[in-house]
Tab-separated table of C-alpha atoms in Angstrom:
chain	number	residue	atom	x	y	z
A	4	MET	CA	155.380	244.934	-16.079
A	5	GLY	CA	152.968	244.186	-13.293
A	6	VAL	CA	149.452	241.804	-13.900
A	7	PHE	CA	147.670	244.896	-13.995
A	8	ASP	CA	149.464	247.696	-15.494
A	9	SER	CA	146.475	248.532	-18.489
A	10	THR	CA	149.634	250.653	-21.358
A	11	SER	CA	151.442	247.417	-22.430
A	12	GLY	CA	150.032	244.930	-24.820
A	13	SER	CA	149.818	241.318	-23.890
A	14	THR	CA	152.523	239.216	-24.633
A	15	ALA	CA	152.762	236.607	-27.492
A	16	ALA	CA	151.918	233.130	-25.382
A	17	PRO	CA	148.567	234.223	-24.584
A	18	ASN	CA	147.681	236.464	-27.816
A	19	ALA	CA	148.763	232.827	-29.404
A	20	THR	CA	145.024	231.432	-29.349
A	21	VAL	CA	144.179	234.712	-31.116
A	22	THR	CA	144.543	234.127	-35.164
A	23	GLY	CA	143.850	237.241	-36.991
A	24	SER	CA	140.292	236.230	-38.042
A	25	ALA	CA	138.917	233.494	-34.922
A	26	VAL	CA	139.249	233.511	-31.517
A	27	LEU	CA	140.496	229.805	-30.589
A	28	ILE	CA	137.169	228.594	-27.952
A	29	ALA	CA	137.378	224.728	-27.266
A	30	ASP	CA	138.912	221.393	-28.691
A	31	GLY	CA	136.695	219.174	-30.482
A	32	ALA	CA	136.981	215.481	-31.874
A	33	SER	CA	137.711	216.370	-34.807
A	34	GLY	CA	140.217	219.807	-34.252
A	35	ALA	CA	140.285	223.452	-32.615
A	36	ILE	CA	136.444	224.807	-32.396
A	37	SER	CA	137.589	228.643	-33.424
A	38	LEU	CA	134.592	231.741	-33.180
A	39	PRO	CA	134.809	233.975	-36.121
A	40	LEU	CA	135.177	237.175	-35.518
A	41	LYS	CA	133.506	238.576	-38.404
A	42	MET	CA	130.487	236.788	-37.247
A	43	ALA	CA	130.733	237.435	-34.164
A	44	ASN	CA	128.302	240.303	-33.505
A	45	ARG	CA	125.425	237.687	-34.590
A	46	HIS	CA	124.868	237.442	-31.079
A	47	GLY	CA	125.081	234.250	-28.758
A	48	LEU	CA	123.890	231.334	-26.049
A	49	ILE	CA	125.397	229.794	-23.128
A	50	ALA	CA	123.544	227.875	-21.110
A	51	GLY	CA	123.844	225.086	-19.056
A	52	ALA	CA	122.725	223.532	-15.815
A	53	THR	CA	124.241	225.287	-12.245
A	54	GLY	CA	128.147	223.461	-11.736
A	55	THR	CA	128.398	222.363	-15.592
A	56	GLY	CA	131.153	225.265	-16.782
A	57	LYS	CA	128.890	228.464	-17.568
A	58	THR	CA	131.147	231.219	-16.344
A	59	VAL	CA	134.262	229.087	-17.360
A	60	SER	CA	132.959	229.240	-21.372
A	61	LEU	CA	131.995	232.906	-20.527
A	62	GLN	CA	135.318	234.095	-19.211
A	63	ARG	CA	137.384	231.793	-22.438
A	64	VAL	CA	134.945	233.625	-25.395
A	65	ALA	CA	135.021	237.350	-23.500
A	66	GLU	CA	138.575	237.244	-22.783
A	67	GLN	CA	139.518	235.899	-26.109
A	68	MET	CA	137.713	238.762	-27.693
A	69	ALA	CA	139.068	241.344	-25.494
A	70	ARG	CA	143.121	239.881	-26.434
A	71	ALA	CA	141.517	240.177	-30.371
A	72	GLY	CA	140.726	243.846	-30.387
A	73	VAL	CA	137.166	243.988	-28.920
A	74	PRO	CA	136.026	245.585	-26.241
A	75	VAL	CA	134.376	243.583	-23.626
A	76	LEU	CA	131.333	244.546	-21.232
A	77	CYS	CA	130.616	241.693	-18.793
A	78	VAL	CA	127.798	241.695	-16.071
A	79	ASP	CA	129.389	239.563	-13.017
A	80	VAL	CA	125.667	238.609	-10.997
A	81	LYS	CA	128.002	236.164	-8.599
A	82	GLY	CA	131.176	237.514	-7.887
A	83	ASP	CA	133.120	235.021	-9.083
A	84	LEU	CA	134.198	236.509	-12.620
A	85	SER	CA	136.124	239.304	-11.426
A	86	GLY	CA	139.280	237.212	-12.314
A	87	ILE	CA	139.007	237.528	-15.614
A	88	VAL	CA	140.856	240.663	-15.557
A	89	ALA	CA	144.032	239.041	-14.136
A	90	PRO	CA	146.028	237.018	-16.670
A	91	ASN	CA	147.773	234.140	-15.195
A	92	SER	CA	150.583	235.416	-17.277
A	93	GLY	CA	152.125	238.542	-19.066
A	94	THR	CA	149.373	241.171	-19.006
A	95	GLY	CA	145.848	241.338	-20.754
A	96	PRO	CA	143.806	243.847	-21.795
A	97	ALA	CA	143.256	246.823	-19.649
A	98	PRO	CA	140.222	246.013	-16.794
A	99	VAL	CA	137.849	248.337	-15.890
A	100	PHE	CA	135.148	247.588	-12.852
A	101	TRP	CA	131.892	249.152	-12.996
A	102	ASP	CA	129.150	249.469	-9.829
A	103	VAL	CA	125.926	250.512	-9.912
A	104	TYR	CA	126.256	251.406	-6.289
A	105	GLY	CA	130.116	252.695	-6.376
A	106	LYS	CA	131.234	250.590	-3.514
A	107	GLU	CA	133.245	247.919	-6.352
A	108	GLY	CA	134.006	249.908	-9.465
A	109	HIS	CA	133.260	253.388	-11.053
A	110	PRO	CA	129.643	254.248	-10.781
A	111	VAL	CA	127.087	253.531	-13.396
A	112	ARG	CA	124.369	256.567	-13.392
A	113	THR	CA	121.769	257.986	-16.306
A	114	THR	CA	119.403	260.637	-15.870
A	115	VAL	CA	115.921	260.340	-15.157
A	116	SER	CA	114.900	261.479	-18.399
A	117	GLU	CA	117.708	259.650	-20.889
A	118	PHE	CA	116.062	256.612	-18.426
A	119	GLY	CA	112.438	257.617	-19.906
A	120	PRO	CA	108.950	256.989	-18.596
A	121	MET	CA	107.819	252.975	-19.510
A	122	LEU	CA	111.456	252.080	-18.372
A	123	PHE	CA	110.054	253.405	-15.168
A	124	CYS	CA	107.079	252.225	-15.065
A	125	ARG	CA	108.675	248.320	-15.461
A	126	LEU	CA	111.112	249.353	-13.132
A	127	LEU	CA	108.277	250.682	-10.402
A	128	ASN	CA	105.506	248.592	-11.504
A	129	LEU	CA	102.764	250.751	-12.473
A	130	SER	CA	99.758	250.122	-12.880
A	131	ASP	CA	98.440	251.784	-16.477
A	132	ALA	CA	96.772	254.474	-14.625
A	133	GLN	CA	100.086	255.244	-13.310
A	134	ALA	CA	101.931	254.817	-15.905
A	135	GLY	CA	99.585	257.372	-18.111
A	136	VAL	CA	100.327	259.806	-14.926
A	137	LEU	CA	103.975	259.085	-15.508
A	138	GLN	CA	104.159	260.215	-19.216
A	139	ILE	CA	102.157	263.335	-18.757
A	140	ALA	CA	105.059	264.723	-16.058
A	141	PHE	CA	107.995	263.729	-18.467
A	142	LYS	CA	105.708	265.636	-21.563
A	143	ILE	CA	105.234	268.391	-19.362
A	144	ALA	CA	109.163	268.755	-18.691
A	145	ASP	CA	110.297	267.980	-22.116
A	146	ASP	CA	107.900	270.771	-23.383
A	147	GLN	CA	108.579	273.138	-20.320
A	148	GLN	CA	113.025	272.480	-20.981
A	149	LEU	CA	112.691	271.247	-17.274
A	150	LEU	CA	115.688	268.773	-16.861
A	151	LEU	CA	114.918	265.614	-14.895
A	152	LEU	CA	118.396	264.395	-13.736
A	153	ASP	CA	117.904	262.248	-10.532
A	154	LEU	CA	114.948	261.160	-8.550
A	155	LYS	CA	114.370	264.716	-6.643
A	156	ASP	CA	113.452	266.289	-9.809
A	157	LEU	CA	111.193	263.670	-10.521
A	158	LYS	CA	109.503	263.825	-7.164
A	159	ALA	CA	109.150	268.072	-8.013
A	160	MET	CA	107.577	267.519	-11.058
A	161	LEU	CA	104.888	265.010	-9.408
A	162	SER	CA	104.567	267.415	-6.499
A	163	TYR	CA	104.185	269.943	-8.574
A	164	MET	CA	101.557	268.213	-10.572
A	165	SER	CA	99.643	267.295	-7.321
A	166	GLU	CA	98.911	270.855	-6.613
A	167	HIS	CA	97.661	272.020	-10.065
A	168	THR	CA	95.746	268.816	-11.403
A	169	ALA	CA	92.671	270.605	-12.679
A	170	GLU	CA	95.515	273.133	-14.759
A	171	ILE	CA	97.177	270.315	-15.886
A	172	GLY	CA	94.126	268.657	-17.171
A	173	LYS	CA	93.049	271.040	-19.615
A	174	HIS	CA	95.738	270.731	-21.595
A	175	TYR	CA	97.452	267.110	-20.726
A	176	GLY	CA	94.534	265.325	-19.477
A	177	LEU	CA	92.853	263.964	-16.931
A	178	VAL	CA	95.436	263.742	-13.280
A	179	SER	CA	94.622	261.602	-10.579
A	180	PRO	CA	95.876	262.686	-7.298
A	181	THR	CA	95.238	258.825	-6.195
A	182	SER	CA	98.058	257.653	-9.078
A	183	ILE	CA	100.097	260.303	-7.967
A	184	SER	CA	99.984	259.235	-4.687
A	185	GLY	CA	100.732	255.348	-5.633
A	186	ILE	CA	103.521	256.423	-7.659
A	187	GLN	CA	105.491	258.732	-5.486
A	188	ARG	CA	105.313	255.736	-3.084
A	189	GLU	CA	106.800	253.636	-5.028
A	190	ILE	CA	109.497	255.902	-5.571
A	191	LEU	CA	110.082	256.386	-1.920
A	192	THR	CA	110.243	252.180	-1.610
A	193	PHE	CA	113.156	252.811	-4.455
A	194	GLU	CA	115.011	255.366	-2.852
A	195	ASN	CA	115.114	252.615	0.485
A	196	GLU	CA	116.500	250.179	-1.263
A	197	SER	CA	119.297	252.389	-2.530
A	198	GLY	CA	117.810	252.906	-6.012
A	199	ALA	CA	118.181	256.609	-6.526
A	200	LEU	CA	122.097	256.031	-7.239
A	201	PHE	CA	121.732	255.323	-10.525
A	202	PHE	CA	120.284	258.860	-11.222
A	203	GLY	CA	121.882	261.567	-11.546
A	204	GLU	CA	125.129	263.356	-13.321
A	205	PRO	CA	127.932	262.411	-14.615
A	206	ALA	CA	126.003	259.628	-16.753
A	207	LEU	CA	128.037	256.900	-18.432
A	208	ASP	CA	128.892	257.834	-21.724
A	209	VAL	CA	128.180	254.288	-22.954
A	210	THR	CA	130.613	254.905	-26.412
A	211	GLU	CA	132.960	255.317	-24.116
A	212	LEU	CA	132.871	251.281	-23.549
A	213	LEU	CA	134.193	251.022	-27.195
A	214	MET	CA	137.663	251.911	-25.997
A	215	ASN	CA	140.872	250.288	-27.006
A	216	ASP	CA	144.173	249.982	-24.935
A	217	SER	CA	147.232	250.906	-25.825
A	218	GLY	CA	148.885	247.605	-27.158
A	219	GLY	CA	145.877	247.300	-29.787
A	220	ASN	CA	143.626	245.397	-26.923
A	221	GLY	CA	139.880	245.699	-25.989
A	222	CYS	CA	139.383	247.441	-22.624
A	223	LEU	CA	137.833	244.579	-20.343
A	224	HIS	CA	134.924	245.929	-18.363
A	225	VAL	CA	133.200	244.194	-15.515
A	226	LEU	CA	129.846	245.252	-14.250
A	227	MET	CA	129.951	244.228	-10.795
A	228	ALA	CA	126.063	242.856	-10.202
A	229	ASN	CA	126.443	240.782	-7.001
A	230	GLN	CA	124.372	243.205	-4.998
A	231	LEU	CA	122.312	244.289	-7.911
A	232	MET	CA	120.445	241.229	-8.537
A	233	ARG	CA	119.547	241.270	-4.799
A	234	GLN	CA	116.512	243.289	-6.679
A	235	PRO	CA	116.372	241.535	-9.936
A	236	ARG	CA	113.610	243.842	-11.614
A	237	LEU	CA	116.227	247.103	-11.240
A	238	TYR	CA	119.078	244.566	-12.323
A	239	ALA	CA	116.321	243.700	-15.329
A	240	THR	CA	115.678	247.575	-16.252
A	241	ILE	CA	119.573	248.736	-16.159
A	242	MET	CA	120.241	245.981	-18.342
A	243	LEU	CA	117.665	247.006	-20.752
A	244	TRP	CA	118.281	250.541	-20.937
A	245	LEU	CA	122.059	249.442	-21.596
A	246	LEU	CA	120.600	248.344	-24.727
A	247	ALA	CA	118.684	251.121	-25.498
A	248	GLU	CA	121.362	252.954	-24.905
A	249	LEU	CA	124.098	251.088	-27.154
A	250	PHE	CA	121.651	251.087	-29.894
A	251	GLU	CA	120.636	254.879	-29.608
A	252	LYS	CA	124.107	256.007	-29.483
A	253	LEU	CA	125.942	253.870	-31.641
A	254	PRO	CA	126.188	254.556	-35.383
A	255	GLU	CA	125.541	252.582	-37.959
A	256	VAL	CA	128.971	250.024	-39.130
A	257	GLY	CA	127.926	247.464	-41.080
A	258	ASP	CA	129.462	244.311	-41.515
A	259	GLN	CA	133.100	244.839	-39.259
A	260	PRO	CA	135.959	242.633	-39.254
A	261	LYS	CA	135.338	241.961	-35.256
A	262	PRO	CA	132.606	244.076	-33.389
A	263	LYS	CA	132.990	247.159	-31.627
A	264	LEU	CA	131.611	245.696	-28.704
A	265	ALA	CA	130.676	242.557	-27.197
A	266	LEU	CA	127.708	242.425	-24.258
A	267	PHE	CA	127.760	239.117	-22.297
A	268	ILE	CA	124.513	239.070	-20.143
A	269	ASP	CA	124.493	236.221	-17.068
A	270	GLU	CA	120.980	235.817	-15.474
A	271	ALA	CA	119.367	236.438	-19.334
A	272	HIS	CA	116.235	235.197	-17.947
A	273	LEU	CA	115.778	237.978	-15.811
A	274	LEU	CA	115.608	240.390	-18.539
A	275	PHE	CA	112.304	238.720	-19.155
A	276	ASN	CA	110.406	237.783	-16.550
A	277	ASP	CA	107.035	239.772	-15.894
A	278	ALA	CA	108.278	241.817	-18.726
A	279	PRO	CA	104.912	242.651	-21.131
A	280	GLN	CA	104.042	241.953	-24.681
A	281	VAL	CA	105.319	245.143	-26.186
A	282	LEU	CA	108.468	245.843	-24.461
A	283	VAL	CA	109.219	242.163	-25.028
A	284	GLU	CA	108.644	242.805	-28.992
A	285	LYS	CA	110.917	246.111	-28.698
A	286	LEU	CA	113.963	244.152	-26.751
A	287	GLU	CA	112.997	241.756	-30.094
A	288	GLN	CA	113.687	244.897	-32.640
A	289	VAL	CA	117.085	246.404	-30.615
A	290	ILE	CA	118.585	242.817	-30.330
A	291	ARG	CA	117.484	242.438	-34.433
A	292	LEU	CA	119.049	245.519	-35.305
A	293	ILE	CA	122.277	246.386	-32.429
A	294	ARG	CA	124.159	244.177	-34.430
A	295	SER	CA	124.383	246.344	-37.281
A	296	LYS	CA	125.601	249.011	-34.694
A	297	GLY	CA	128.494	246.387	-34.508
A	298	VAL	CA	127.606	244.809	-30.880
A	299	GLY	CA	127.426	241.359	-30.169
A	300	ILE	CA	125.226	240.178	-27.541
A	301	TYR	CA	125.549	236.918	-25.323
A	302	PHE	CA	123.160	235.508	-23.196
A	303	ILE	CA	124.064	233.290	-20.262
A	304	THR	CA	121.190	231.385	-18.647
A	305	GLN	CA	120.671	227.561	-17.307
A	306	ASN	CA	117.942	226.480	-19.546
A	307	PRO	CA	117.476	228.114	-23.908
A	308	LEU	CA	113.748	228.132	-22.819
A	309	ASP	CA	114.497	230.654	-20.761
A	310	LEU	CA	114.117	232.957	-23.278
A	311	PRO	CA	111.506	233.627	-25.526
A	312	GLU	CA	111.462	232.126	-29.209
A	313	THR	CA	111.856	235.393	-30.552
A	314	ILE	CA	115.377	236.247	-28.787
A	315	LEU	CA	116.503	232.433	-29.344
A	316	GLY	CA	116.374	232.441	-33.147
A	317	GLN	CA	118.618	235.544	-33.105
A	318	LEU	CA	121.115	233.532	-31.615
A	319	GLY	CA	123.467	232.503	-33.917
A	320	HIS	CA	126.501	230.838	-31.889
A	321	ARG	CA	126.117	228.006	-29.452
A	322	ILE	CA	127.400	226.509	-26.275
A	323	GLN	CA	125.220	224.366	-24.914
A	324	HIS	CA	126.780	222.770	-21.385
A	325	ALA	CA	124.828	219.708	-19.673
A	326	LEU	CA	121.354	219.524	-18.650
A	327	ARG	CA	119.377	217.770	-16.463
A	328	ALA	CA	116.444	215.203	-17.037
A	329	PHE	CA	114.285	214.225	-13.857
A	330	THR	CA	110.939	215.211	-14.688
A	331	PRO	CA	109.262	215.227	-17.891
A	332	LYS	CA	109.503	219.058	-18.048
A	333	ASP	CA	113.136	218.695	-17.824
A	334	GLN	CA	113.359	216.628	-21.149
A	335	LYS	CA	111.205	218.417	-22.487
A	336	SER	CA	113.781	221.428	-22.321
A	337	VAL	CA	116.346	218.964	-23.285
A	338	ARG	CA	114.621	217.637	-26.595
A	339	ALA	CA	113.909	221.272	-27.266
A	340	ALA	CA	117.727	222.478	-26.757
A	341	ALA	CA	118.896	219.656	-28.829
A	342	GLU	CA	116.222	220.589	-31.886
A	343	THR	CA	118.371	224.093	-31.667
A	344	PHE	CA	121.309	222.298	-33.179
A	345	ARG	CA	122.219	221.041	-36.640
A	346	ALA	CA	122.758	217.658	-36.417
A	347	ASN	CA	125.782	215.820	-36.318
A	348	PRO	CA	125.213	212.200	-37.639
A	349	ALA	CA	127.977	211.094	-35.301
A	350	PHE	CA	125.812	211.361	-32.087
A	351	ASN	CA	122.134	211.580	-30.768
A	352	THR	CA	122.381	215.747	-29.379
A	353	GLU	CA	119.386	214.679	-27.465
A	354	GLU	CA	121.515	212.047	-25.294
A	355	VAL	CA	124.620	213.646	-25.222
A	356	ILE	CA	122.871	216.618	-23.689
A	357	THR	CA	122.512	214.998	-20.449
A	358	GLN	CA	125.741	213.233	-20.589
A	359	LEU	CA	128.254	216.108	-20.920
A	360	GLY	CA	131.011	216.095	-18.079
A	361	VAL	CA	131.620	219.503	-16.353
A	362	GLY	CA	133.414	221.837	-18.874
A	363	GLU	CA	132.663	219.727	-21.662
A	364	ALA	CA	130.163	221.010	-24.206
A	365	LEU	CA	127.984	221.254	-27.430
A	366	ILE	CA	129.611	223.691	-29.989
A	367	SER	CA	127.768	224.986	-32.980
A	368	PHE	CA	129.498	228.567	-34.195
A	369	LEU	CA	128.564	230.254	-37.462
A	370	ASP	CA	130.947	230.110	-40.272
A	371	GLU	CA	132.171	232.873	-41.806
A	372	LYS	CA	129.300	232.780	-44.758
A	373	GLY	CA	126.797	232.689	-41.607
A	374	THR	CA	126.030	229.131	-42.065
A	375	PRO	CA	125.737	226.995	-38.918
A	376	SER	CA	128.261	224.129	-37.972
A	377	VAL	CA	127.269	221.255	-37.583
A	378	VAL	CA	127.305	220.575	-33.686
A	379	GLU	CA	130.307	219.164	-32.185
A	380	LYS	CA	131.057	217.805	-28.569
A	381	ALA	CA	133.704	219.405	-27.158
A	382	LYS	CA	136.277	220.507	-24.232
A	383	VAL	CA	135.973	224.231	-23.433
A	384	LYS	CA	139.407	225.300	-22.837
A	385	LEU	CA	140.697	227.296	-19.570
A	386	PRO	CA	140.802	230.858	-19.913
A	387	LEU	CA	144.039	232.569	-19.927
A	388	SER	CA	143.320	234.510	-16.643
A	389	LYS	CA	142.416	233.407	-13.084
A	390	LEU	CA	139.274	231.736	-11.974
A	391	GLY	CA	136.937	233.047	-9.690
A	392	PRO	CA	137.387	236.566	-7.814
A	393	ILE	CA	140.834	238.829	-7.101
A	394	SER	CA	141.073	240.600	-3.577
A	395	THR	CA	140.599	243.841	-2.907
A	396	ALA	CA	143.435	245.246	-2.720
A	397	ASP	CA	143.926	244.691	-6.203
A	398	ARG	CA	140.323	245.517	-7.493
A	399	SER	CA	141.414	249.159	-5.431
A	400	THR	CA	144.735	248.694	-7.899
A	401	VAL	CA	142.779	248.038	-11.079
A	402	ILE	CA	139.996	250.892	-10.335
A	403	ALA	CA	143.054	253.712	-9.541
A	404	ALA	CA	144.881	252.746	-12.352
A	405	SER	CA	141.424	252.681	-14.732
A	406	PRO	CA	141.262	255.482	-17.649
A	407	PHE	CA	138.072	256.423	-15.789
A	408	ALA	CA	139.156	257.132	-12.458
A	409	GLY	CA	137.853	260.670	-11.763
A	410	THR	CA	135.638	261.100	-14.364
A	411	TYR	CA	132.260	259.222	-12.821
A	412	ASP	CA	133.260	259.262	-9.597
A	413	GLN	CA	131.551	262.395	-8.079
A	414	VAL	CA	128.305	262.674	-8.265
A	415	VAL	CA	127.453	266.482	-10.130
A	416	ASP	CA	124.045	268.444	-8.441
A	417	ARG	CA	123.416	271.343	-11.083
A	418	GLU	CA	120.087	273.251	-11.652
A	419	SER	CA	117.181	270.945	-12.591
A	420	ALA	CA	113.918	271.090	-12.317
A	421	TYR	CA	113.515	270.787	-8.158
A	422	GLU	CA	115.610	273.851	-8.133
A	423	ARG	CA	113.383	275.832	-11.204
A	424	LEU	CA	109.729	274.097	-9.549
A	425	THR	CA	110.856	274.701	-5.735
A	426	GLY	CA	112.012	278.196	-6.708
A	427	ARG	CA	109.016	279.455	-8.419
A	428	VAL	CA	106.790	277.598	-5.533
A	429	GLY	CA	109.025	280.694	-3.527
A	430	GLN	CA	108.268	283.331	-5.837
A	431	ALA	CA	104.386	282.091	-5.816
A	432	GLN	CA	104.001	282.302	-1.638
A	433	GLN	CA	105.448	285.771	-2.269
A	434	ASN	CA	103.259	287.206	-5.175
A	435	VAL	CA	100.229	285.971	-3.246
A	436	GLN	CA	101.383	287.493	-0.206
A	437	GLN	CA	101.547	290.734	-1.933
A	438	GLN	CA	98.637	290.098	-3.965
A	439	GLN	CA	96.588	289.809	0.057
A	440	GLN	CA	97.994	293.082	0.884
A	441	MET	CA	96.630	295.250	-2.156
A	442	PRO	CA	93.161	296.604	-2.453
A	443	GLN	CA	90.497	293.850	-4.349
A	444	GLN	CA	90.692	296.355	-7.474
A	445	ALA	CA	94.648	295.581	-7.950
A	446	THR	CA	94.494	291.878	-8.091
A	447	GLY	CA	92.101	291.994	-11.455
A	448	THR	CA	89.385	289.666	-12.204
A	449	ASP	CA	91.300	286.830	-13.755
A	450	GLY	CA	94.041	285.443	-11.790
A	451	GLY	CA	92.796	285.375	-8.026
A	452	ILE	CA	95.471	282.975	-6.051
A	453	LEU	CA	95.798	280.048	-8.428
A	454	GLY	CA	96.641	282.438	-11.372
A	455	GLY	CA	99.123	283.990	-9.018
A	456	LEU	CA	100.544	280.433	-8.885
A	457	LEU	CA	100.419	280.194	-12.551
A	458	GLY	CA	102.121	283.241	-13.208
A	459	ALA	CA	105.078	282.902	-10.781
A	460	ALA	CA	105.718	279.317	-12.324
A	461	GLY	CA	106.687	281.620	-15.107
A	462	GLY	CA	103.554	279.794	-17.341
A	463	LEU	CA	104.174	276.380	-16.423
A	464	PHE	CA	100.970	275.166	-18.080
A	465	THR	CA	99.728	277.959	-19.558
A	466	GLY	CA	102.965	279.251	-22.359
A	467	GLY	CA	104.104	282.054	-20.212
A	468	GLY	CA	105.046	284.853	-22.166
A	469	ASN	CA	108.703	286.224	-23.234
A	470	SER	CA	110.121	286.425	-20.423
A	471	ARG	CA	109.803	282.815	-19.562
A	472	ARG	CA	111.659	281.466	-22.959
A	473	GLN	CA	114.509	284.375	-22.365
A	474	GLY	CA	115.206	282.181	-18.676
A	475	VAL	CA	114.545	279.328	-20.707
A	476	GLY	CA	117.397	280.515	-23.231
A	477	GLU	CA	119.832	281.228	-20.634
A	478	ALA	CA	119.158	277.699	-19.058
A	479	LEU	CA	119.739	276.611	-22.203
A	480	VAL	CA	122.774	277.804	-22.030
A	481	LYS	CA	124.374	276.326	-19.073
A	482	SER	CA	123.067	272.849	-19.779
A	483	VAL	CA	125.039	272.032	-23.183
A	484	VAL	CA	125.763	268.651	-21.477
A	485	ARG	CA	125.641	265.008	-22.475
A	486	SER	CA	122.924	265.027	-20.274
A	487	VAL	CA	120.394	267.053	-21.846
A	488	GLY	CA	121.218	265.851	-25.388
A	489	SER	CA	118.416	267.016	-27.941
A	490	GLN	CA	114.829	266.773	-27.850
A	491	VAL	CA	115.157	264.916	-30.629
A	492	GLY	CA	117.034	261.657	-29.009
A	493	ARG	CA	115.229	261.710	-26.110
A	494	GLU	CA	112.480	261.306	-28.028
A	495	ILE	CA	114.220	258.933	-30.646
A	496	MET	CA	115.063	256.512	-27.280
A	497	ARG	CA	111.587	257.058	-26.005
A	498	GLY	CA	110.204	255.569	-29.403
A	499	ILE	CA	112.647	252.316	-29.121
A	500	MET	CA	111.553	251.541	-26.015
A	501	GLY	CA	108.087	251.971	-26.897
A	502	SER	CA	107.088	255.065	-25.056
A	503	ILE	CA	106.532	258.425	-26.406
A	504	ARG	CA	106.141	259.095	-30.163
A	505	SER	CA	108.203	261.572	-31.503
A	506	ARG	CA	106.600	264.757	-32.432
């Protein structure tokens, strides 16, 4: 079998490091150090200064979980993690590459509606006034069954709102044209940075990340984010969206012998940089509750203090590589990192952190009863896969053999808010021209030009009549796909992220 054969199980030699209940991670002074799979959904932290071995630890933990039957998603922010899909001998878990831009893997997309207004506010760095206007745009779309799939749908909605601010204000509250213009400018900037590629259909079904290959290994997903990292706010927002999607879509499973999915997020501090407190609180809630869905999250960062204390307190598994203490601030960080471990009487944890060599780490995992183990100094075992990136040819082979080949690669552009709103405007213009050609008494006194526009729009802001509702029913029949979801489903997700309350 070839290195990238995803139809075969692993050979006996690589799997020798995986037992039925734990995965071997490091060699300590008192023996082997293993991570119990039963507790692997209790989240974890891999920290340390640049060049101390964080990537090796990430790769070791991730590949061992995949070989134990746990689907894994790794975020590759430096472009040096792709070798995890290439075992040094035999075969390994089925690999899948993803890429928001669709260049180095299958495209990752979601719809504007599923993304929700709160994440958009963070993504576009909107003011409070602009955020309120965007909330109204989503509310109108929900009320009128207008599908917001890609950015042209959202732009069409904003343009329509700018032309009918007075009428909208009667039903939803004051809408400032200045705020609408500000949002439109931010969207234009975002589009110029290729951000629009993230929105559209087919949208990623996150439940498909939970697949196992035919050999019983968990599929090994790698999200290529080396280009995405050039836009830190977009990277952080996509990670937040992914957590919210997993939380919403996965069912409660309680305690399991092993996780349903393990997610490894590199440069984790970016999730919290400049994040409003309400978003941090919602993220804390999601992280606390998502483990009951069978998901384990592992944050990789240089310093534990990069993460909020409320998040840090939920990370039961710790792999701490060396930290440097050149300044008083550095010394404080070392002390704080040492205090997070259960002390080992054999050594001074604070001193050892600064003396660790490359590949060495202080490790503490939860045991099968959920109790943190005494910290141990250990040497992390090398991964069974290749260190460093794979070649372009090998990547192409992986993508072609992927179980998702052809599923997400082609964009689908179906009827949505853009088509319906632009069609209404065209019909409204025809109605106005007809009214101008009719005698004045034929137009009545309760319509006028604005009445013609709103009437042609099918009662977009006033409720409309039976003809509009029948049209919506036909549209819904044609739109029974995942991106629409149920109204309740969209409201739940937005409620989780602290945006629109369920009605």
